Coordinates of C-alpha atoms (C1' of nucleotides) in Angstrom, one line a residue:
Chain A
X1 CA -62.4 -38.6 67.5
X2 CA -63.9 -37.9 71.0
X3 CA -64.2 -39.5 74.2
X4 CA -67.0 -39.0 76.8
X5 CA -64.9 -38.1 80.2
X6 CA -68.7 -38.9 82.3
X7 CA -68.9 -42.1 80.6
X8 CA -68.5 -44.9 83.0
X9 CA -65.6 -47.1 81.3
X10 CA -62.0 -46.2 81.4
X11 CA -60.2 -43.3 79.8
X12 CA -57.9 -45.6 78.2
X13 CA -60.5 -48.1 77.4
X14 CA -62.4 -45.4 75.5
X15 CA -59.6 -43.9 74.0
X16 CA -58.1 -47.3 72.9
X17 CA -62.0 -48.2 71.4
X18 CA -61.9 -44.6 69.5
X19 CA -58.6 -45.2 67.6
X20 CA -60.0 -49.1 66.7
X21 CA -62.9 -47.7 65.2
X22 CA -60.6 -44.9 63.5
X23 CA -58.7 -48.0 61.8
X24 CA -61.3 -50.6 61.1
X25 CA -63.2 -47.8 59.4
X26 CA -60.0 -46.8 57.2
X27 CA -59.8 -43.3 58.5
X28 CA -56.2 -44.3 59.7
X29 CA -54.5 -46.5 57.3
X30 CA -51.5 -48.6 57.7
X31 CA -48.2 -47.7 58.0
X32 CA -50.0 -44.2 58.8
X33 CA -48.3 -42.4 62.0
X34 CA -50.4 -42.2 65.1
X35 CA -49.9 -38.3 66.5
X36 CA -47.3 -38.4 69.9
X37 CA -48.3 -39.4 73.0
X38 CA -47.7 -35.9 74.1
X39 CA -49.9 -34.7 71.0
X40 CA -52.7 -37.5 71.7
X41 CA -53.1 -36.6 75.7
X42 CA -53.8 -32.9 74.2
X43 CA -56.1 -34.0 71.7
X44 CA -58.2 -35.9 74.2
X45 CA -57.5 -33.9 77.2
X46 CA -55.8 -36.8 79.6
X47 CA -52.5 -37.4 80.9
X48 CA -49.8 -39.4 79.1
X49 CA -50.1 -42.4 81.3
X50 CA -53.6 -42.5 79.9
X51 CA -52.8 -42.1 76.1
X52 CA -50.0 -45.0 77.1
X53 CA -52.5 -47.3 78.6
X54 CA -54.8 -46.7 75.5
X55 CA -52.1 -47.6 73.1
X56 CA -50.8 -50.6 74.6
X57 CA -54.0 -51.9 74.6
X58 CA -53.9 -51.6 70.7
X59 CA -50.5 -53.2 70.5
X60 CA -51.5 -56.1 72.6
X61 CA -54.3 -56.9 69.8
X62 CA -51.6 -55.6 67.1
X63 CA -53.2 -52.9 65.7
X64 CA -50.2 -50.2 66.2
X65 CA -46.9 -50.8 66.8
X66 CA -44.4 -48.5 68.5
X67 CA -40.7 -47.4 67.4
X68 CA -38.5 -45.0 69.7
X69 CA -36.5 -42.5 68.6
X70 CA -36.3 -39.3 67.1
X71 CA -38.8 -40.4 64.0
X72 CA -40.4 -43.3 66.3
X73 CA -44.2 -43.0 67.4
X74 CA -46.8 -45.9 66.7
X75 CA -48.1 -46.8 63.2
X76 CA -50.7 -48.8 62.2
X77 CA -50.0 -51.7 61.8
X78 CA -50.5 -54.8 59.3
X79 CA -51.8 -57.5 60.7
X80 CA -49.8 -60.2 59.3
X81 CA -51.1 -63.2 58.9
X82 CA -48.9 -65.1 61.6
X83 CA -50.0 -62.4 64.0
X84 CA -53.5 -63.5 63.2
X85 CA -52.4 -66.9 63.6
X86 CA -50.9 -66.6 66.9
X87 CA -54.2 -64.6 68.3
X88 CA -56.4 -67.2 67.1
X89 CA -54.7 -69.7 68.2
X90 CA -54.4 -68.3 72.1
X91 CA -58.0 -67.3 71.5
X92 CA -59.5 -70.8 70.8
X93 CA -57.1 -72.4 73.2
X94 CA -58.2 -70.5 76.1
X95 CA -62.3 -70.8 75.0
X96 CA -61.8 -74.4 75.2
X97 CA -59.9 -74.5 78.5
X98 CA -61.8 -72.2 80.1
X99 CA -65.7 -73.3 79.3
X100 CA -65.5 -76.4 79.5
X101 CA -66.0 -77.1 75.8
X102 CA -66.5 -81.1 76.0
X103 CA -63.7 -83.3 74.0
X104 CA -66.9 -84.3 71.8
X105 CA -67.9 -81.0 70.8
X106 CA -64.6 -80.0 70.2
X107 CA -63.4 -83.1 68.4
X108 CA -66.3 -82.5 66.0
X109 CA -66.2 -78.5 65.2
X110 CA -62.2 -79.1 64.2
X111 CA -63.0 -82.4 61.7
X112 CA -66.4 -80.9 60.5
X113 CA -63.8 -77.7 59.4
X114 CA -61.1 -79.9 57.9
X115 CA -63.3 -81.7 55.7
X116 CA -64.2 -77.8 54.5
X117 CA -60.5 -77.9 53.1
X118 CA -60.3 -81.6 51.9
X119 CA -61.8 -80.8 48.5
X120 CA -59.8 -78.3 47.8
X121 CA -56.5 -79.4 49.4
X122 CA -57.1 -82.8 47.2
X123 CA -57.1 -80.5 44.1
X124 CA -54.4 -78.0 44.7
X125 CA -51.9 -79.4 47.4
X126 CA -48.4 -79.6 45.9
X127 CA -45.8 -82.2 45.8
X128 CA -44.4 -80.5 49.4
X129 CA -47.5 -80.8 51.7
X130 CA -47.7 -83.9 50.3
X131 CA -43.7 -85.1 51.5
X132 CA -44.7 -83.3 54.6
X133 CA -47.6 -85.5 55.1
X134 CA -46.0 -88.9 54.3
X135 CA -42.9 -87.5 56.4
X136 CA -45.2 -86.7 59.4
X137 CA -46.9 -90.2 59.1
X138 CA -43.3 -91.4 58.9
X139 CA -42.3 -90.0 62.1
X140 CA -45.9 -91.1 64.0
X141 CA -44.7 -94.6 63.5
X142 CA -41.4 -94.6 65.0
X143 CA -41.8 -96.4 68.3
X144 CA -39.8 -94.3 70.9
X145 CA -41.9 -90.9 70.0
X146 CA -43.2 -89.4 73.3
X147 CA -47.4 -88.6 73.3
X148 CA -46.3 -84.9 73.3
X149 CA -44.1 -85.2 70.1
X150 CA -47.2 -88.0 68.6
X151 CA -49.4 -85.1 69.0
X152 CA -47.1 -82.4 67.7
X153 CA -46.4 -84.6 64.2
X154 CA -50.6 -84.9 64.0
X155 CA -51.0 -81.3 64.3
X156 CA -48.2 -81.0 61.8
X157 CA -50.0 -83.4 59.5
X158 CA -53.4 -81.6 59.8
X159 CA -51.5 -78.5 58.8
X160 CA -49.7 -79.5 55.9
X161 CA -53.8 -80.7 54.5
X162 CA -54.8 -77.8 55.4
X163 CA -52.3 -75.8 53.7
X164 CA -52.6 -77.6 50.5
X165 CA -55.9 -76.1 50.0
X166 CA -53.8 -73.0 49.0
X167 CA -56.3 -70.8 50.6
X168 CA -54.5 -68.1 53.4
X169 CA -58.1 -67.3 55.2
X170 CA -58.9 -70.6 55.3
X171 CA -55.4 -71.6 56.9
X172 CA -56.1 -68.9 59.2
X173 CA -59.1 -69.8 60.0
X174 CA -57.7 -73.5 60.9
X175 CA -55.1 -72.9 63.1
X176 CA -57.5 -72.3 66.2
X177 CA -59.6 -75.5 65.6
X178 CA -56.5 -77.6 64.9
X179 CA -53.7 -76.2 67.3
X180 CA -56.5 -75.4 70.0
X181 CA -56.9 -79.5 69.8
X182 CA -53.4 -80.4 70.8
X183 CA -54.0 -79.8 74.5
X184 CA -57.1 -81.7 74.4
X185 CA -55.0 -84.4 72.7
X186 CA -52.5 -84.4 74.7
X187 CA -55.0 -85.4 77.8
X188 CA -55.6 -89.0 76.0
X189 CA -52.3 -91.3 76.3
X190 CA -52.1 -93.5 73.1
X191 CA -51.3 -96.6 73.1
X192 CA -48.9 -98.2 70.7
X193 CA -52.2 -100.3 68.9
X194 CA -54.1 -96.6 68.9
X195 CA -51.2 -95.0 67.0
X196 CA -51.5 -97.6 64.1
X197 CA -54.7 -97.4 63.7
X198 CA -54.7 -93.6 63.4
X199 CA -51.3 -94.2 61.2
X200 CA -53.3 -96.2 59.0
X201 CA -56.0 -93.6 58.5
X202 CA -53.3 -90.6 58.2
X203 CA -52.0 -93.0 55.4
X204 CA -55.5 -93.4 53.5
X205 CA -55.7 -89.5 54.0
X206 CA -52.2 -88.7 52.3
X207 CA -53.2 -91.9 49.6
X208 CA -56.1 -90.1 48.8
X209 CA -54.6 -86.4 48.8
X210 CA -52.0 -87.8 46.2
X211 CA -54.4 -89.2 44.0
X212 CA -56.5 -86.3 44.0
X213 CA -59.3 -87.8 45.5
X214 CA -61.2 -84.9 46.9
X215 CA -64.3 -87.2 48.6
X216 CA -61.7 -90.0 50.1
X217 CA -60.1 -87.2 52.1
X218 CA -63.3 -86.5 53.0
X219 CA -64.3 -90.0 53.8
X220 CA -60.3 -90.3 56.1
X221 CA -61.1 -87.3 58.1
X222 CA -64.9 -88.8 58.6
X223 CA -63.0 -92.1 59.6
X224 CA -60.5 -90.5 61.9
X225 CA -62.9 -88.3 63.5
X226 CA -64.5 -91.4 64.5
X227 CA -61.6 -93.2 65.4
X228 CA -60.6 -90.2 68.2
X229 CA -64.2 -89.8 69.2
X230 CA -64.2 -94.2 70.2
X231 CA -61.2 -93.6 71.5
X232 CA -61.7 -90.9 74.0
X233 CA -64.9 -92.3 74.8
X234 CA -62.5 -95.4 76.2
X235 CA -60.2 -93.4 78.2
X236 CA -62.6 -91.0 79.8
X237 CA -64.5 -93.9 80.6
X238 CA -61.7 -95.9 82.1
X239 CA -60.7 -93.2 83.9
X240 CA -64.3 -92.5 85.5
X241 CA -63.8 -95.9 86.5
X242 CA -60.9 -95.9 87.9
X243 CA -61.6 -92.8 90.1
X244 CA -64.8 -94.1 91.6
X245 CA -64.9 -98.2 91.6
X246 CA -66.9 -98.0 94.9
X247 CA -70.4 -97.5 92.7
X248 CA -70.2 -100.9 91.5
X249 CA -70.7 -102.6 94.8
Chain B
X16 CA -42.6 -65.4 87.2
X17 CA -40.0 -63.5 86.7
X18 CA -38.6 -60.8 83.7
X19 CA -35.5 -60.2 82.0
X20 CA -34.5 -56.6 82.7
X21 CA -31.8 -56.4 79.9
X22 CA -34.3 -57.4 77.0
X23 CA -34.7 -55.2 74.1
X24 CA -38.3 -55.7 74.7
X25 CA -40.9 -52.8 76.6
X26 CA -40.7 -54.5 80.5
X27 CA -44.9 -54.3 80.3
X28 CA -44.9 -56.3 77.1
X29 CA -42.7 -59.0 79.2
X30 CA -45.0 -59.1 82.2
X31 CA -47.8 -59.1 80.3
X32 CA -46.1 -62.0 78.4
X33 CA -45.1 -63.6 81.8
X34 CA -48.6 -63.4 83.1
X35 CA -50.6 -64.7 80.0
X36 CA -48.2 -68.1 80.1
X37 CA -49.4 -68.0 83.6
X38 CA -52.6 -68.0 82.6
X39 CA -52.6 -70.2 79.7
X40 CA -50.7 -72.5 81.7
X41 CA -53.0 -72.9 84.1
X42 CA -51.1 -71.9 86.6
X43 CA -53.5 -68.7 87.4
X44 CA -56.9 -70.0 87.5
X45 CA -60.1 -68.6 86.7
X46 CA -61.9 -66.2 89.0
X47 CA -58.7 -65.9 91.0
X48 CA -57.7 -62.4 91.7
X49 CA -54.1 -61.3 90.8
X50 CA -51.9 -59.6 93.4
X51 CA -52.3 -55.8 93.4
X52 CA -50.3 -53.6 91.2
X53 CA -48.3 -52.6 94.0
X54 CA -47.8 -55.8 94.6
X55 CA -46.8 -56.8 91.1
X56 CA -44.8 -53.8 91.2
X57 CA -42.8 -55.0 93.9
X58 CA -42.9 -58.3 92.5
X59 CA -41.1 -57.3 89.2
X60 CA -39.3 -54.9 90.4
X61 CA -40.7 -52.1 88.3
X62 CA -43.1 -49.2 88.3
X63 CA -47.0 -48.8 89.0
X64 CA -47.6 -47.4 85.9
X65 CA -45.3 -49.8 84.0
X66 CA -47.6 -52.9 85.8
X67 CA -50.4 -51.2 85.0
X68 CA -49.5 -50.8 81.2
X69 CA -49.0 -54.9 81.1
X70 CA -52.4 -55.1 82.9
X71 CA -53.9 -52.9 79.8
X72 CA -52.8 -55.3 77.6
X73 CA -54.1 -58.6 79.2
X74 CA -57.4 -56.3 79.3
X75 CA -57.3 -55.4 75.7
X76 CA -57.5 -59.5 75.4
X77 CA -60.2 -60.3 77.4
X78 CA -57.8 -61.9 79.5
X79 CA -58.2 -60.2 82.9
X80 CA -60.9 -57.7 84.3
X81 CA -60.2 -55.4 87.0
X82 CA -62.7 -54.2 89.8
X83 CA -62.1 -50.8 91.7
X84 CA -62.7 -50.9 95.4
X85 CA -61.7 -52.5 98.9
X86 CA -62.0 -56.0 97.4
X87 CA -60.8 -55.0 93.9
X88 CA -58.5 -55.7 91.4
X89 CA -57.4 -58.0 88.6
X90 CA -59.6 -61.0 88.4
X91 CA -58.6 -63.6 85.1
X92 CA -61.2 -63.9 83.5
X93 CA -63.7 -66.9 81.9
X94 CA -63.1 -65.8 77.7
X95 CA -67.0 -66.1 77.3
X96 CA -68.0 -67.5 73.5
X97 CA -69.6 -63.8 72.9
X98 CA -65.9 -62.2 73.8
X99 CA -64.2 -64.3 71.6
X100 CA -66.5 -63.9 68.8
X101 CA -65.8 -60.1 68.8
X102 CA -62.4 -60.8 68.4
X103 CA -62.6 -63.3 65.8
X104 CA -64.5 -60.7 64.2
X105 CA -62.7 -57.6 64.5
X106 CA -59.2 -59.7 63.8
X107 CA -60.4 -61.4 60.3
X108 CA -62.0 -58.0 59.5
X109 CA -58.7 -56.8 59.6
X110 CA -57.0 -59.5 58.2
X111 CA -58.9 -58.9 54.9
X112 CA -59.2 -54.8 54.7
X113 CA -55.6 -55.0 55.2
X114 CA -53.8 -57.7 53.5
X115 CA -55.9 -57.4 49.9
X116 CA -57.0 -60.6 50.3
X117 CA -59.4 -61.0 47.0
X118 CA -62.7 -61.2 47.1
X119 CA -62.4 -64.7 45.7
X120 CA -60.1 -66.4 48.0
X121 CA -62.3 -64.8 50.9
X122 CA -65.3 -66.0 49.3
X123 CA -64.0 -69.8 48.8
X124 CA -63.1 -69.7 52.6
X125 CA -66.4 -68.5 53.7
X126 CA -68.4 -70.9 51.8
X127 CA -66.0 -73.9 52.2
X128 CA -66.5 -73.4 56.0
X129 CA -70.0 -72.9 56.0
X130 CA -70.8 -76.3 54.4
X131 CA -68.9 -77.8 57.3
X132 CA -71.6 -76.8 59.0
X133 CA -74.7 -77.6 56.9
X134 CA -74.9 -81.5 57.3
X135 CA -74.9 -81.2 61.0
X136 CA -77.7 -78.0 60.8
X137 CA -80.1 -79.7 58.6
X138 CA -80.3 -82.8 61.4
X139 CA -80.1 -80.4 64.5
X140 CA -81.9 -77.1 63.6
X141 CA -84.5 -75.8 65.6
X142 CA -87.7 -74.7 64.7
X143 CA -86.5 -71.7 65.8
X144 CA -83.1 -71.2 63.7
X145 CA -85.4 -72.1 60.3
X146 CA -87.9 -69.8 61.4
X147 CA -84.7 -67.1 61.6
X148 CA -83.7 -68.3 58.0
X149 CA -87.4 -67.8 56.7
X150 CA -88.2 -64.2 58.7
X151 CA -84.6 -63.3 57.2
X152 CA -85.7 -63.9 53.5
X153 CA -88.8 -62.8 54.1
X154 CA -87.0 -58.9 54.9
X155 CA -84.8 -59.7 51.7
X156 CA -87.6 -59.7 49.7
X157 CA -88.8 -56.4 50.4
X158 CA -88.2 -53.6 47.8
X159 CA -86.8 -50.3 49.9
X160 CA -84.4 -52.2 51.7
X161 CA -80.9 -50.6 51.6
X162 CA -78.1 -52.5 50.1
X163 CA -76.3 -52.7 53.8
X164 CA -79.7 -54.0 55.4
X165 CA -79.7 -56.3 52.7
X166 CA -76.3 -57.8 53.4
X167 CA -77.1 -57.7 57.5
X168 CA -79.9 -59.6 56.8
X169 CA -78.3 -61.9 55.1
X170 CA -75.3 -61.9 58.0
X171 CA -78.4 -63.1 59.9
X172 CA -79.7 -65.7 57.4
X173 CA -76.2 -67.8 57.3
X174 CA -75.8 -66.8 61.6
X175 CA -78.8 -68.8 62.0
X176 CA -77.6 -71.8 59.3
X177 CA -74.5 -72.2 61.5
X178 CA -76.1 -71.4 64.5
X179 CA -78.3 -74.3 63.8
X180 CA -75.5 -77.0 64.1
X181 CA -75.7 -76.3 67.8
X182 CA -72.0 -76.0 68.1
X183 CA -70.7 -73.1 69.8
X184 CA -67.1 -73.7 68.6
X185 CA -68.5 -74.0 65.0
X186 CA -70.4 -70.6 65.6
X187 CA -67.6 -69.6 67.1
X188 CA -65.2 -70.3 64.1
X189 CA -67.5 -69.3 61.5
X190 CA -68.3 -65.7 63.3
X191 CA -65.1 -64.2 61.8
X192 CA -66.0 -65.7 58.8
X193 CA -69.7 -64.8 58.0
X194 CA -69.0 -61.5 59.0
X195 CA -65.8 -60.6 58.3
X196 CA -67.4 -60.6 54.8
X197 CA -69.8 -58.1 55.2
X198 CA -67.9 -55.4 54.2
X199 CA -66.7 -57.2 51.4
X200 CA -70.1 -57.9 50.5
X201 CA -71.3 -54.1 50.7
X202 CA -68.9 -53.5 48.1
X203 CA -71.0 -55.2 45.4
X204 CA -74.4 -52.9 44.5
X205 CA -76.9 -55.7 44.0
X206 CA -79.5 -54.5 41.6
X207 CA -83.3 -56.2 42.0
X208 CA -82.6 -58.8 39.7
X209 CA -79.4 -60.2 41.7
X210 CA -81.2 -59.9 44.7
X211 CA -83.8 -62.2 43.3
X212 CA -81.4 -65.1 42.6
X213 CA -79.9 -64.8 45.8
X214 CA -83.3 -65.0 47.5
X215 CA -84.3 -67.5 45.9
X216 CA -81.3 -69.8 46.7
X217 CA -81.4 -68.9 50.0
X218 CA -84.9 -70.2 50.1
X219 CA -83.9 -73.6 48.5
X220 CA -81.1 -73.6 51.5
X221 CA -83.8 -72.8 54.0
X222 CA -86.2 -75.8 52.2
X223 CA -83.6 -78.6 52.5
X224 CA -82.8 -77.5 56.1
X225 CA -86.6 -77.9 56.5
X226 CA -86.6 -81.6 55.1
X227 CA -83.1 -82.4 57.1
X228 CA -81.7 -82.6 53.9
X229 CA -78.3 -82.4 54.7
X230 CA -76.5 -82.8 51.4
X231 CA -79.4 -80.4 50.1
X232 CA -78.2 -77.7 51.7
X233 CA -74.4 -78.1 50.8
X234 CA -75.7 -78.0 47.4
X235 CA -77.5 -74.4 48.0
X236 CA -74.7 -73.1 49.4
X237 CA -72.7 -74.1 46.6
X238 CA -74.9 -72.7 44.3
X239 CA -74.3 -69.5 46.3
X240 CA -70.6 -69.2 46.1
X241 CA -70.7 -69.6 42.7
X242 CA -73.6 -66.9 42.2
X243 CA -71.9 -64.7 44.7
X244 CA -68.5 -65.3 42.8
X245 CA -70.3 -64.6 39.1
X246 CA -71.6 -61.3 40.6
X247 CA -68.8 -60.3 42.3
X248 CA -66.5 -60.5 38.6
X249 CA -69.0 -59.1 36.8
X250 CA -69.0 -56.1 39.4
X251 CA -65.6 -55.6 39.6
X252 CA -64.8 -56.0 35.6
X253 CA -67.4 -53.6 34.8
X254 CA -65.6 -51.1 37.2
X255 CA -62.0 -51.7 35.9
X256 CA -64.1 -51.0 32.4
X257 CA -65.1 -47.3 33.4
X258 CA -61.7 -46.7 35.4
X259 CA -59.8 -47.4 32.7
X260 CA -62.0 -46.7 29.0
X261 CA -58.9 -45.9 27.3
X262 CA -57.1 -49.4 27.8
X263 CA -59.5 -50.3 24.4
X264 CA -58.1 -47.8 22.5
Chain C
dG12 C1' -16.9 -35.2 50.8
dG13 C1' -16.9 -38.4 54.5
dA14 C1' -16.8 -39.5 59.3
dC15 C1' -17.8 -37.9 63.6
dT16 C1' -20.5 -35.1 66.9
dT17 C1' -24.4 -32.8 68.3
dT18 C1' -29.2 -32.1 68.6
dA19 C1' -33.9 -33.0 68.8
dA20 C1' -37.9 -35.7 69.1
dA21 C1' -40.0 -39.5 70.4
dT22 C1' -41.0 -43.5 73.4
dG23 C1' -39.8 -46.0 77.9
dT24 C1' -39.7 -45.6 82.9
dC25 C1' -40.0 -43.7 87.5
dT26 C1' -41.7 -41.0 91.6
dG27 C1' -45.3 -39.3 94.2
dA28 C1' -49.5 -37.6 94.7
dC29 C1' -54.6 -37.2 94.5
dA30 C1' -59.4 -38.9 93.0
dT31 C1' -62.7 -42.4 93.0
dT32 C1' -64.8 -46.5 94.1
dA33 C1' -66.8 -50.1 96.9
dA34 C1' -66.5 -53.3 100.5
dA35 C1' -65.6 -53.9 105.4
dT36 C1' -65.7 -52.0 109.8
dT37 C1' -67.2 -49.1 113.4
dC38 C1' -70.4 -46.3 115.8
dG39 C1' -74.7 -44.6 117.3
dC40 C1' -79.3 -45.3 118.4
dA41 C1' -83.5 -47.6 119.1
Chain D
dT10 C1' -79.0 -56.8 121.1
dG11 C1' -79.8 -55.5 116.4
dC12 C1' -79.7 -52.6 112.5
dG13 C1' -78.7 -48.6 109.8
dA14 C1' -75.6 -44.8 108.8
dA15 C1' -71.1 -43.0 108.9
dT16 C1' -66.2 -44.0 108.6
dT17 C1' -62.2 -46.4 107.3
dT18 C1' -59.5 -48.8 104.1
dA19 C1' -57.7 -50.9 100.2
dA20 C1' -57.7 -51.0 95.7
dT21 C1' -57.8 -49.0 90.9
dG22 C1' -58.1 -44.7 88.0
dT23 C1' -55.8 -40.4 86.9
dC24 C1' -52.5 -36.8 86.8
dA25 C1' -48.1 -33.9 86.7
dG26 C1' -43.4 -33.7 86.0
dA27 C1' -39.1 -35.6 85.5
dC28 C1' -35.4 -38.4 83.7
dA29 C1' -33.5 -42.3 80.6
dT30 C1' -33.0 -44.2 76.2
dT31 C1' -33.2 -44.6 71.5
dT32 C1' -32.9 -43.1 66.8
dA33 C1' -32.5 -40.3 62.9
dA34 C1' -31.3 -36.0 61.1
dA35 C1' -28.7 -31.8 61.2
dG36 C1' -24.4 -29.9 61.8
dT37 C1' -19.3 -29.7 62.1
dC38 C1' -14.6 -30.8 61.5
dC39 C1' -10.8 -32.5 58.9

DNA sequence: GGACTTTAAATGTCTGACATTAAATTCGCA
DNA sequence: TGCGAATTTAATGTCAGACATTTAAAGTCC
């Protein structure tokens, strides 16, 4: 492992990119013990500071992680697949909020993905993600619920079918294009007629899931997508409205 | 923003924390410049290097850039699509080198996803994305190619499917998934014959994507995962076979 | 032999300094 | 007055050395 001390980028950014490549390629393995920091700074010929920078860079992505003490150092480290989760979830959150990714674009990548899981989930899902459907449902229709906690129960709802495909990767592949949703969500206020009719089609969905009807998932996700799409359609309209009544003099 | 001294947890991996929810939030703004690290030293009450360490790790995440300089410092940064797509990459890479995910489950995710994608690619395709597909099978018909050519090329081929649902956040969800399994791929030795089938049902995707055949192309790609699948058992049985010839005894 | 103490090795943090970069400012000159 | 070159300045990048803290292992005492 070498670094090019002319090169252009950071010590720390090249030294970080080096021990990457050492892992992705399987030349460190996990659980294997990084050499010290004091050993490392040697090794490439920089300061400790440097090494540090370099390794924290890793640990922010959760490729090492560090223990003190007299056998501590950082290790290689599994990425679990929460940790995966959690990064593709803050990943995909920020993409949206930050390129202004339109709610119709997004709406349609995240239903085009869960229909990739319907089949499957109709086949496999146990008796749990199926309670934990009908229980999310359950709670949607309770009239007090605030649109934050509406929101939270749909996301919980998506999971659960998502889950019941029984398929880890594909889970983790989910997470971003249905948590990532939620604050786009969030932005549309529902009104108490909007939540039953999405009720209704979250009760089709878990109907079909418990009959084992791979295609009439398909067809409820088809139906809700089309049902969020009309509906955001309404409020961004109202609201463009609202904000500028003047052009319709 | 502020940090709890007394936490078990490194005072950089709280600031960095502290600064991300800032971000996230909204709270810090794109293209707005953070305060120096001076500053943030003085802010947090902690040391340069200790700032600078949190700063590595908002880096490491693409969520900050820094500029040297009289006007420098740490800008947060717009995630571009091609950023996150690297990390989607290198994290599901991970994810399946280290958690002995099999090939099978990996395999089922990959293809379930990518027929999310075909419907909308066979009505929205360019010229230009079929002309991909075709140039692509064209090289995967050629005789010398190497078995890692083989499988880029074929990284290209299903790139340009997805691609052609003009997307981003599809092609951005599907990046980690097309070529995560690449490596996974290498690990099968296609001989000519296989290569042949696989050709050829990549050339019945790329013919229904022609004729907007949306349905079509879920079909091919069906076709694939279960060709892929076949090849992949009869691979791996035949090595279990040789590891282990005594097990028939 | 078990409980306690000591030791050592590692990361975590701090201080202060210097190097490097790049924009803003100043100065000199036409 | 206007413009280009030199200077200043403010920021990050890097270094050296030190001390604090944590943790496990080795050693010691009863």
């Amino acid at each position: 492992m070498k670094i090019d001390p002319k090169s252009p980028a950071d010590l720390s950014a090249q030294i970080a990119a080096a021990i990457r490549d050492a892992i992705v390629e399987g030349r460190l393995i996990v659980d294997q013990r990084l050499p010290s920091e004091a050993e490392l700074s040697e090794q490439f010929e920089v300061s400790r500071p440097t090494v540090r920078e370099a390794l924290k860079r890793l640990a922010a992505q959760s490729l090492i992680r560090t223990q003190r003490g007299a056998t501590g150092g950082a290790f290689v480290n599994r990425l679990s697949f929460p940790d995966a989760y959690a990064q593709q979830i803050t990943t995909s959150t920020l993409l949206l909020s930050m390129n202004a990714v339109s709610f119709e674009t997004a709406c349609e990548a995240r239903y085009a993905l869960e229909r990739a899981c319907a089949p499957l989930s109709a086949t496999r899902r146990s008796a749990d993600h199926l309670a934990t459907m009908r229980a999310e449902i359950h709670r949607q229709a309770q009239p007090g619920l605030t649109d934050e906690a509406f929101c939270a129960s749909d996301v919980a709802f998506h999971r659960a079918l998502v889950d019941g495909a029984g398929n880890p990767v594909l889970s983790y592949q989910l997470a971003g294009a249905v948590e990532a949703m939620q604050p786009l969500m969030n932005m549309i206020t529902f009104t108490a007629r909007d939540r039953a009719r999405i009720v209704a089609l979250h009760k089709d969905i878990a109907d079909a899931a418990e009959a084992r009807d791979g295609t009439g998932v398909t067809n409820g996700l088809s139906a809700l997508e089309a049902e969020t799409q009309s509906l955001a359609q309404a409020v961004f309209a109202a609201r463009a409205a609202a904000q500028a009544p003047r052009t319709a003099d």
